[in-house]
Tab-separated table of C-alpha atoms in Angstrom:
chain	number	residue	atom	x	y	z
A	1	MET	CA	-0.108	0.173	0.000
A	2	SER	CA	3.235	2.432	-0.002
A	3	ARG	CA	2.551	3.690	-3.364
A	4	VAL	CA	-1.299	4.523	-2.463
A	5	THR	CA	-0.944	8.191	-2.012
A	6	ILE	CA	-3.067	9.395	1.256
A	7	VAL	CA	-4.784	12.875	0.342
A	8	PRO	CA	-7.285	14.021	3.392
A	9	GLU	CA	-10.319	13.737	1.065
A	10	GLU	CA	-9.147	10.193	0.455
A	11	ASP	CA	-8.456	9.447	4.897
A	12	ARG	CA	-12.338	8.028	5.150
A	13	LEU	CA	-11.725	5.971	2.293
A	14	THR	CA	-8.578	4.552	3.370
A	15	THR	CA	-9.344	3.800	6.635
A	16	GLN	CA	-12.519	1.829	5.162
A	17	ILE	CA	-10.421	0.074	2.833
A	18	ALA	CA	-8.419	-1.402	6.404
A	19	PHE	CA	-12.076	-2.299	7.921
A	20	ALA	CA	-12.400	-4.082	4.579
A	21	VAL	CA	-9.157	-6.070	4.833
A	22	GLU	CA	-10.103	-6.990	8.451
A	23	ILE	CA	-13.049	-8.329	8.059
A	24	ASP	CA	-12.417	-10.949	5.215
A	25	LYS	CA	-11.154	-12.879	7.941
A	26	LEU	CA	-14.914	-13.660	8.828
A	27	LYS	CA	-14.398	-16.086	5.932
A	28	ARG	CA	-12.201	-18.308	7.675
A	29	ILE	CA	-14.324	-18.890	10.951
A	30	ILE	CA	-15.523	-22.026	11.325
A	31	ARG	CA	-19.094	-22.972	13.010
A	32	ARG	CA	-20.474	-25.818	14.017
A	33	ASN	CA	-23.228	-26.619	11.613
A	34	LEU	CA	-23.342	-27.935	8.367
A	35	LEU	CA	-24.819	-26.684	5.091
A	36	ILE	CA	-27.409	-28.252	3.697
A	37	ASP	CA	-25.849	-30.542	1.578
A	38	GLY	CA	-24.125	-31.868	4.763
A	39	SER	CA	-20.908	-31.755	2.467
A	40	ARG	CA	-19.087	-29.729	5.310
A	41	ARG	CA	-19.054	-27.293	8.430
A	42	GLU	CA	-20.280	-23.595	7.764
A	43	ASN	CA	-18.203	-20.254	7.961
A	44	ASP	CA	-19.221	-17.126	9.570
A	45	ALA	CA	-19.270	-14.737	6.283
A	46	GLU	CA	-21.551	-17.284	4.216
A	47	HIS	CA	-23.427	-18.031	7.454
A	48	SER	CA	-23.930	-13.749	7.569
A	49	TRP	CA	-24.994	-13.874	3.853
A	50	TYR	CA	-27.082	-16.033	4.190
A	51	ALA	CA	-28.778	-14.720	7.245
A	52	ALA	CA	-29.333	-11.736	5.887
A	53	THR	CA	-30.722	-12.872	2.831
A	54	LEU	CA	-33.142	-14.917	4.621
A	55	ALA	CA	-34.372	-11.734	6.960
A	56	MET	CA	-35.170	-10.102	2.990
A	57	VAL	CA	-37.300	-13.367	2.090
A	58	LEU	CA	-38.818	-13.786	5.350
A	59	GLY	CA	-39.317	-9.952	6.134
A	60	GLU	CA	-43.190	-10.160	6.315
A	61	HIS	CA	-43.108	-12.605	9.522
A	62	ALA	CA	-41.182	-10.370	11.519
A	63	PRO	CA	-44.138	-8.306	13.857
A	64	PRO	CA	-45.983	-5.410	11.924
A	65	GLY	CA	-43.662	-2.159	11.744
A	66	THR	CA	-40.685	-3.751	11.867
A	67	ASP	CA	-37.243	-2.081	9.532
A	68	VAL	CA	-36.180	-5.044	7.844
A	69	GLN	CA	-33.511	-2.995	6.182
A	70	HIS	CA	-32.255	-2.553	9.582
A	71	VAL	CA	-32.651	-5.942	10.453
A	72	ILE	CA	-30.300	-6.817	7.041
A	73	ALA	CA	-27.493	-4.120	8.282
A	74	MET	CA	-27.755	-6.443	11.762
A	75	LEU	CA	-27.121	-9.436	10.052
A	76	LEU	CA	-24.539	-8.248	7.959
A	77	VAL	CA	-22.407	-7.336	10.921
A	78	HIS	CA	-23.872	-9.327	13.600
A	79	ASP	CA	-20.554	-12.395	13.648
A	80	LEU	CA	-17.850	-9.873	13.137
A	81	VAL	CA	-16.963	-9.977	16.708
A	82	GLU	CA	-15.844	-13.739	16.321
A	83	ILE	CA	-13.085	-12.827	14.084
A	84	ASP	CA	-11.568	-12.096	17.562
A	85	ALA	CA	-13.079	-14.241	19.701
A	86	GLY	CA	-14.242	-17.236	17.841
A	87	ASP	CA	-17.328	-19.027	17.142
A	88	THR	CA	-19.284	-20.172	20.466
A	89	PHE	CA	-21.501	-23.384	20.099
A	90	ILE	CA	-25.168	-22.198	21.934
A	91	TYR	CA	-25.361	-25.040	23.256
A	92	ASP	CA	-21.895	-25.139	25.915
A	93	PRO	CA	-23.475	-22.743	28.830
A	94	VAL	CA	-19.975	-22.294	30.102
A	95	ALA	CA	-18.491	-21.204	26.681
A	96	VAL	CA	-21.158	-18.765	26.159
A	97	ALA	CA	-20.737	-17.055	29.784
A	98	GLU	CA	-16.901	-16.406	29.001
A	99	GLN	CA	-17.656	-15.335	25.396
A	100	ALA	CA	-19.275	-12.341	26.167
A	101	GLU	CA	-16.232	-10.521	27.610
A	102	ALA	CA	-14.051	-11.499	24.383
A	103	GLU	CA	-16.530	-10.405	22.155
A	104	ARG	CA	-16.866	-7.172	23.848
A	105	ALA	CA	-13.108	-6.504	23.686
A	106	ALA	CA	-13.562	-7.949	19.649
A	107	ALA	CA	-16.142	-5.539	19.171
A	108	ASP	CA	-14.108	-2.240	20.304
A	109	ARG	CA	-10.604	-3.271	18.608
A	110	ILE	CA	-12.784	-3.990	15.073
A	111	PHE	CA	-15.274	-1.425	15.148
A	112	ALA	CA	-12.708	0.869	16.295
A	113	ILE	CA	-10.855	0.942	12.272
A	114	LEU	CA	-13.747	2.684	10.963
A	115	PRO	CA	-14.081	6.789	11.182
A	116	ALA	CA	-15.138	7.190	14.782
A	117	GLU	CA	-18.515	8.077	13.858
A	118	GLN	CA	-19.232	5.129	11.755
A	119	GLY	CA	-17.650	3.127	13.672
A	120	ALA	CA	-19.955	3.993	16.711
A	121	ARG	CA	-23.064	3.405	14.301
A	122	LEU	CA	-22.124	-0.223	12.880
A	123	ARG	CA	-21.115	-1.354	16.699
A	124	ALA	CA	-24.527	-0.133	17.655
A	125	LEU	CA	-26.191	-2.573	15.576
A	126	TRP	CA	-24.094	-5.334	16.951
A	127	ASP	CA	-24.937	-4.184	20.571
A	128	GLU	CA	-29.051	-3.768	19.210
A	129	PHE	CA	-28.553	-7.189	18.152
A	130	GLU	CA	-26.770	-8.763	21.457
A	131	ALA	CA	-29.393	-7.009	23.684
A	132	ARG	CA	-32.631	-8.338	21.714
A	133	GLU	CA	-34.746	-5.633	23.108
A	134	THR	CA	-36.240	-4.469	19.793
A	135	ASP	CA	-38.581	-5.980	17.147
A	136	GLU	CA	-35.261	-6.055	14.571
A	137	ALA	CA	-33.052	-7.556	16.877
A	138	ARG	CA	-35.557	-9.545	17.887
A	139	PHE	CA	-36.269	-10.822	13.988
A	140	ALA	CA	-32.647	-10.876	13.363
A	141	LYS	CA	-31.972	-13.032	16.071
A	142	ALA	CA	-34.461	-15.524	15.153
A	143	ILE	CA	-33.215	-15.625	11.722
A	144	ASP	CA	-29.802	-16.522	12.989
A	145	ARG	CA	-31.368	-19.519	15.487
A	146	PHE	CA	-33.568	-20.332	12.653
A	147	ALA	CA	-30.846	-21.518	10.000
A	148	PRO	CA	-29.012	-24.081	11.849
A	149	ILE	CA	-32.341	-25.512	12.970
A	150	LEU	CA	-33.162	-25.671	9.154
A	151	ALA	CA	-29.893	-27.378	8.102
A	152	ASN	CA	-30.209	-30.239	10.614
A	153	HIS	CA	-33.446	-31.067	9.551
A	154	HIS	CA	-31.829	-31.697	6.293
A	155	THR	CA	-28.990	-33.671	7.223
A	156	GLU	CA	-30.355	-36.326	9.724
A	157	GLY	CA	-29.881	-33.967	12.735
A	158	GLY	CA	-26.722	-32.792	11.704
A	159	THR	CA	-24.508	-31.560	14.828
A	160	TRP	CA	-27.464	-32.455	17.071
A	161	PRO	CA	-26.387	-36.021	17.539
A	162	LEU	CA	-22.508	-35.218	16.677
A	163	PHE	CA	-22.751	-32.932	19.990
A	164	LYS	CA	-25.431	-34.771	21.890
A	165	VAL	CA	-28.096	-31.933	21.906
A	166	THR	CA	-31.229	-32.767	23.599
A	167	ALA	CA	-34.643	-32.033	21.926
A	168	ALA	CA	-35.249	-29.762	25.001
A	169	GLN	CA	-32.212	-27.644	24.456
A	170	VAL	CA	-33.597	-27.219	20.897
A	171	ARG	CA	-37.182	-26.047	22.100
A	172	GLU	CA	-35.581	-23.214	24.273
A	173	LYS	CA	-33.850	-22.200	21.033
A	174	VAL	CA	-36.996	-22.232	18.983
A	175	ARG	CA	-38.280	-19.811	22.024
A	176	VAL	CA	-36.101	-17.481	21.164
A	177	ILE	CA	-37.673	-17.910	17.033
A	178	ALA	CA	-41.032	-17.445	17.997
A	179	GLU	CA	-40.218	-14.208	20.252
A	180	GLY	CA	-38.624	-12.438	16.762
A	181	SER	CA	-41.150	-14.243	14.770
A	182	PRO	CA	-44.867	-16.620	15.845
A	183	SER	CA	-44.768	-17.947	12.578
A	184	LEU	CA	-41.166	-18.600	11.851
A	185	GLY	CA	-41.236	-20.086	15.524
A	186	ALA	CA	-44.156	-22.273	14.742
A	187	TYR	CA	-42.386	-23.162	11.351
A	188	ALA	CA	-39.386	-24.117	13.231
A	189	ARG	CA	-41.439	-26.176	16.203
A	190	GLU	CA	-42.257	-28.065	13.081
A	191	LEU	CA	-39.327	-29.383	11.752
A	192	VAL	CA	-37.803	-29.983	15.569
A	193	GLU	CA	-40.723	-32.139	16.179
A	194	SER	CA	-40.282	-33.845	13.017
A	195	SER	CA	-36.420	-34.681	13.433
A	196	VAL	CA	-37.516	-36.394	17.089
A	197	ALA	CA	-39.556	-38.316	15.360
A	198	ASN	CA	-37.251	-39.777	12.809
A	199	GLY	CA	-35.080	-40.105	15.791
A	200	HIS	CA	-32.678	-37.688	14.166
A	201	LEU	CA	-32.919	-35.155	17.763
A	202	PRO	CA	-32.918	-37.457	21.183
A	203	GLU	CA	-35.698	-36.584	24.066
B	1	MET	CA	-40.937	-32.419	5.712
B	2	SER	CA	-44.013	-34.814	4.953
B	3	ARG	CA	-45.105	-33.708	8.760
B	4	VAL	CA	-45.102	-30.270	8.427
B	5	THR	CA	-48.658	-28.883	8.356
B	6	ILE	CA	-49.639	-26.865	5.438
B	7	VAL	CA	-52.245	-24.495	6.278
B	8	PRO	CA	-53.361	-21.421	3.946
B	9	GLU	CA	-51.806	-18.874	5.516
B	10	GLU	CA	-48.554	-20.832	6.083
B	11	ASP	CA	-48.530	-21.321	2.148
B	12	ARG	CA	-45.824	-18.667	1.566
B	13	LEU	CA	-43.760	-19.375	4.508
B	14	THR	CA	-43.412	-22.926	3.098
B	15	THR	CA	-42.472	-21.703	-0.565
B	16	GLN	CA	-39.742	-19.028	1.006
B	17	ILE	CA	-38.121	-21.697	3.358
B	18	ALA	CA	-37.988	-24.081	-0.301
B	19	PHE	CA	-36.271	-21.289	-1.914
B	20	ALA	CA	-34.149	-20.634	1.464
B	21	VAL	CA	-32.866	-24.486	1.310
B	22	GLU	CA	-32.521	-24.345	-2.750
B	23	ILE	CA	-30.065	-20.561	-2.319
B	24	ASP	CA	-28.174	-22.439	0.405
B	25	LYS	CA	-26.063	-23.967	-2.760
B	26	LEU	CA	-24.707	-20.518	-3.291
B	27	LYS	CA	-22.168	-21.705	-0.783
B	28	ARG	CA	-21.107	-24.813	-3.087
B	29	ILE	CA	-20.189	-22.214	-5.962
B	30	ILE	CA	-16.325	-21.707	-6.282
B	31	ARG	CA	-15.139	-18.178	-7.739
B	32	ARG	CA	-11.717	-17.455	-8.851
B	33	ASN	CA	-10.593	-14.829	-6.454
B	34	LEU	CA	-7.982	-15.756	-2.982
B	35	LEU	CA	-9.449	-14.415	-0.105
B	36	ILE	CA	-7.269	-11.888	1.508
B	37	ASP	CA	-5.133	-14.366	3.356
B	38	GLY	CA	-4.319	-16.185	-0.042
B	39	SER	CA	-5.095	-19.317	1.658
B	40	ARG	CA	-8.151	-20.344	-0.658
B	41	ARG	CA	-10.348	-19.583	-3.480
B	42	GLU	CA	-13.538	-17.944	-2.178
B	43	ASN	CA	-17.153	-18.386	-2.662
B	44	ASP	CA	-19.971	-17.106	-3.727
B	45	ALA	CA	-22.075	-16.930	-0.440
B	46	GLU	CA	-19.140	-15.176	1.507
B	47	HIS	CA	-18.347	-12.665	-1.548
B	48	SER	CA	-22.023	-11.461	-1.361
B	49	TRP	CA	-22.133	-11.023	2.306
B	50	TYR	CA	-18.486	-9.357	1.308
B	51	ALA	CA	-19.951	-7.102	-1.063
B	52	ALA	CA	-22.808	-6.639	0.127
B	53	THR	CA	-20.832	-4.788	4.024
B	54	LEU	CA	-18.686	-2.913	1.749
B	55	ALA	CA	-21.728	-1.629	0.236
B	56	MET	CA	-23.109	-0.692	3.891
B	57	VAL	CA	-19.164	0.633	4.920
B	58	LEU	CA	-18.766	2.656	1.784
B	59	GLY	CA	-21.963	3.569	0.624
B	60	GLU	CA	-20.915	7.471	1.366
B	61	HIS	CA	-18.752	7.092	-1.933
B	62	ALA	CA	-21.617	6.869	-4.108
B	63	PRO	CA	-23.137	9.168	-6.141
B	64	PRO	CA	-25.468	11.767	-4.260
B	65	GLY	CA	-28.702	10.328	-3.460
B	66	THR	CA	-27.828	6.738	-4.325
B	67	ASP	CA	-30.109	4.456	-2.238
B	68	VAL	CA	-27.292	2.335	-0.213
B	69	GLN	CA	-30.257	-0.159	0.911
B	70	HIS	CA	-31.395	-0.990	-2.286
B	71	VAL	CA	-27.673	-2.010	-3.114
B	72	ILE	CA	-27.252	-4.168	-0.093
B	73	ALA	CA	-30.375	-5.897	-1.218
B	74	MET	CA	-28.969	-6.320	-5.148
B	75	LEU	CA	-25.783	-7.797	-3.754
B	76	LEU	CA	-27.246	-10.429	-1.715
B	77	VAL	CA	-29.140	-11.609	-4.515
B	78	HIS	CA	-26.442	-10.590	-7.557
B	79	ASP	CA	-25.087	-14.196	-7.739
B	80	LEU	CA	-27.954	-16.345	-7.059
B	81	VAL	CA	-27.926	-17.403	-10.962
B	82	GLU	CA	-24.639	-18.821	-10.617
B	83	ILE	CA	-26.349	-21.974	-8.458
B	84	ASP	CA	-27.540	-22.898	-11.967
B	85	ALA	CA	-24.730	-21.081	-14.272
B	86	GLY	CA	-21.533	-21.506	-12.355
B	87	ASP	CA	-18.766	-18.768	-11.863
B	88	THR	CA	-17.416	-16.780	-14.745
B	89	PHE	CA	-14.300	-15.583	-15.085
B	90	ILE	CA	-14.723	-11.998	-15.921
B	91	TYR	CA	-11.487	-11.886	-17.958
B	92	ASP	CA	-12.990	-14.858	-20.635
B	93	PRO	CA	-14.706	-13.195	-23.412
B	94	VAL	CA	-16.325	-16.224	-24.791
B	95	ALA	CA	-17.298	-17.824	-21.381
B	96	VAL	CA	-18.888	-14.557	-20.515
B	97	ALA	CA	-21.227	-14.079	-23.882
B	98	GLU	CA	-22.373	-17.780	-23.580
B	99	GLN	CA	-22.576	-16.774	-19.847
B	100	ALA	CA	-25.408	-14.664	-20.307
B	101	GLU	CA	-28.625	-17.390	-21.384
B	102	ALA	CA	-27.275	-19.774	-18.864
B	103	GLU	CA	-28.116	-16.967	-16.395
B	104	ARG	CA	-31.163	-15.782	-17.470
B	105	ALA	CA	-32.360	-19.744	-17.412
B	106	ALA	CA	-31.379	-19.593	-13.791
B	107	ALA	CA	-32.990	-16.411	-12.928
B	108	ASP	CA	-36.235	-17.626	-14.692
B	109	ARG	CA	-35.844	-21.010	-12.328
B	110	ILE	CA	-34.599	-20.036	-9.188
B	111	PHE	CA	-36.508	-16.988	-8.593
B	112	ALA	CA	-39.938	-18.667	-9.126
B	113	ILE	CA	-39.489	-20.918	-6.134
B	114	LEU	CA	-40.816	-18.096	-4.144
B	115	PRO	CA	-44.003	-16.555	-4.497
B	116	ALA	CA	-44.886	-14.713	-7.524
B	117	GLU	CA	-44.776	-11.344	-6.815
B	118	GLN	CA	-41.991	-11.598	-4.023
B	119	GLY	CA	-40.088	-13.670	-7.256
B	120	ALA	CA	-40.538	-10.772	-9.184
B	121	ARG	CA	-39.308	-8.387	-7.166
B	122	LEU	CA	-36.068	-10.132	-6.440
B	123	ARG	CA	-35.657	-11.384	-9.921
B	124	ALA	CA	-36.151	-7.363	-10.937
B	125	LEU	CA	-33.093	-6.797	-8.779
B	126	TRP	CA	-30.589	-9.085	-10.439
B	127	ASP	CA	-32.019	-7.180	-13.774
B	128	GLU	CA	-31.565	-3.943	-12.609
B	129	PHE	CA	-27.667	-4.767	-11.373
B	130	GLU	CA	-27.033	-6.393	-14.865
B	131	ALA	CA	-28.343	-3.928	-16.729
B	132	ARG	CA	-26.168	-1.437	-14.805
B	133	GLU	CA	-28.199	1.799	-15.858
B	134	THR	CA	-29.405	2.948	-12.422
B	135	ASP	CA	-26.870	4.693	-9.433
B	136	GLU	CA	-27.327	1.423	-7.406
B	137	ALA	CA	-26.597	-0.705	-10.023
B	138	ARG	CA	-23.466	0.995	-11.140
B	139	PHE	CA	-22.207	0.852	-8.133
B	140	ALA	CA	-23.203	-2.203	-6.896
B	141	LYS	CA	-21.180	-3.476	-9.821
B	142	ALA	CA	-18.602	-1.607	-8.561
B	143	ILE	CA	-18.033	-2.903	-4.957
B	144	ASP	CA	-18.746	-6.436	-6.850
B	145	ARG	CA	-15.306	-5.791	-9.317
B	146	PHE	CA	-13.050	-4.071	-6.413
B	147	ALA	CA	-13.427	-6.639	-3.940
B	148	PRO	CA	-11.005	-8.934	-5.808
B	149	ILE	CA	-8.722	-6.294	-6.975
B	150	LEU	CA	-8.475	-5.818	-3.247
B	151	ALA	CA	-7.736	-9.577	-2.754
B	152	ASN	CA	-5.308	-9.279	-5.546
B	153	HIS	CA	-3.230	-6.567	-4.590
B	154	HIS	CA	-3.087	-8.276	-0.870
B	155	THR	CA	-1.806	-11.772	-2.435
B	156	GLU	CA	1.100	-10.891	-4.697
B	157	GLY	CA	-1.530	-10.493	-7.963
B	158	GLY	CA	-3.340	-13.925	-6.906
B	159	THR	CA	-5.436	-14.455	-9.939
B	160	TRP	CA	-3.521	-12.015	-12.314
B	161	PRO	CA	-0.664	-14.175	-12.951
B	162	LEU	CA	-2.311	-17.591	-12.269
B	163	PHE	CA	-4.519	-16.434	-15.071
B	164	LYS	CA	-2.130	-14.285	-17.235
B	165	VAL	CA	-4.604	-11.188	-16.990
B	166	THR	CA	-3.041	-7.878	-18.278
B	167	ALA	CA	-2.596	-4.933	-16.942
B	168	ALA	CA	-5.112	-3.388	-19.797
B	169	GLN	CA	-7.679	-5.631	-18.794
B	170	VAL	CA	-7.840	-4.952	-15.401
B	171	ARG	CA	-7.886	-1.105	-16.166
B	172	GLU	CA	-10.850	-1.666	-18.169
B	173	LYS	CA	-12.672	-3.164	-15.345
B	174	VAL	CA	-11.091	-0.246	-13.134
B	175	ARG	CA	-13.112	2.314	-15.094
B	176	VAL	CA	-15.967	0.210	-14.600
B	177	ILE	CA	-15.820	0.616	-10.681
B	178	ALA	CA	-15.003	4.476	-11.528
B	179	GLU	CA	-18.891	4.426	-13.126
B	180	GLY	CA	-20.468	3.318	-9.841
B	181	SER	CA	-17.994	5.587	-7.458
B	182	PRO	CA	-15.353	8.268	-8.800
B	183	SER	CA	-13.544	7.904	-5.620
B	184	LEU	CA	-13.609	4.360	-5.265
B	185	GLY	CA	-12.415	4.279	-8.568
B	186	ALA	CA	-9.651	6.065	-8.266
B	187	TYR	CA	-8.721	4.194	-4.942
B	188	ALA	CA	-8.422	0.389	-7.374
B	189	ARG	CA	-6.495	2.633	-10.105
B	190	GLU	CA	-4.030	3.181	-7.336
B	191	LEU	CA	-3.739	-0.729	-6.252
B	192	VAL	CA	-3.892	-1.663	-10.093
B	193	GLU	CA	-0.638	0.755	-10.577
B	194	SER	CA	0.814	-0.664	-7.299
B	195	SER	CA	0.589	-4.187	-8.429
B	196	VAL	CA	1.751	-3.312	-11.749
B	197	ALA	CA	5.250	-1.849	-10.046
B	198	ASN	CA	5.583	-4.721	-7.940
B	199	GLY	CA	5.771	-6.637	-10.663
B	200	HIS	CA	2.516	-8.807	-9.895
B	201	LEU	CA	0.774	-7.758	-13.028
B	202	PRO	CA	2.286	-7.775	-16.146
B	203	GLU	CA	1.712	-4.758	-18.730
């Protein structure tokens, strides 16, 4: 980059490109769940695309008045902290507790690469997603939780038998989905009960 | 899915989930360019996340009045046709010409999985992206073209020497970037000339 001339009006762009280079690393963060064809485990970047696109497609199942564009923006950045903090398996309560501090530190570092007010704006999207207090955040979280259930349903239980997850644990995640979208929650419940009936998810 | 009860108000959701299952395949479509760390080739799904997120971060460099949310929506779906048609290397003119018909057929099939009016809306996003006649489409295409130049610049030329791409060919792509965003075009030009000077891109 030594030949790139820095002039004042280009400072913001240079900083934003440094952020772009940094977040490319999300493609190397591997999640537990498999692709729907079962061929391999998913990475955070392709999961983030999938979640954002599902929000666009399923937006009508969010509560009336939900700003779907805002949900999409949240989902595009919701896993960036995992560049430093790594992926946490949501059925491991100890890891989830330890993870919170690591993710805050990651957010402090990664969003600070951007121009200050822009970094604060993107950081606020992540904070909102984590707090799950707005309709937008609850719907975003519903999509985030729905995607691996869909994948597991299509791969004979996928990560459920592999990591000894029980139906009771998955039903708790279904409640989180229903809080963001009642109809998506009902659909997820059918998928889960179908997986239990098929022997792909133990009680 | 045989246990999922279909009642009228859930028909749309069932159709949308079928689309969700279909588009998961985008994660298996491999592009030519490498990740920025050079570790492997990129897939279309993670590329689509990267492009949509870059549009959010770089939106201020689009012409005044550009609807960045619309750009993001376009970028989320811009490569779905490659599920059927595969990735085309943009420096191969014969493949590019043959590709157009295959992509149209793919769009006809894939967007038609959705409820009709929603499928038409998403299809329109793809048509708009391809036509490159709106500020939004030109900016989306600029981001799409910029990302692999950034990756190649960071990987000693990446796919350029590998596929014998010349500086003149890359400078043509830089013109497409400048049409969508003059400042991003100027930045891309600096990256390309720096790569030429470093011997990573032959004249």
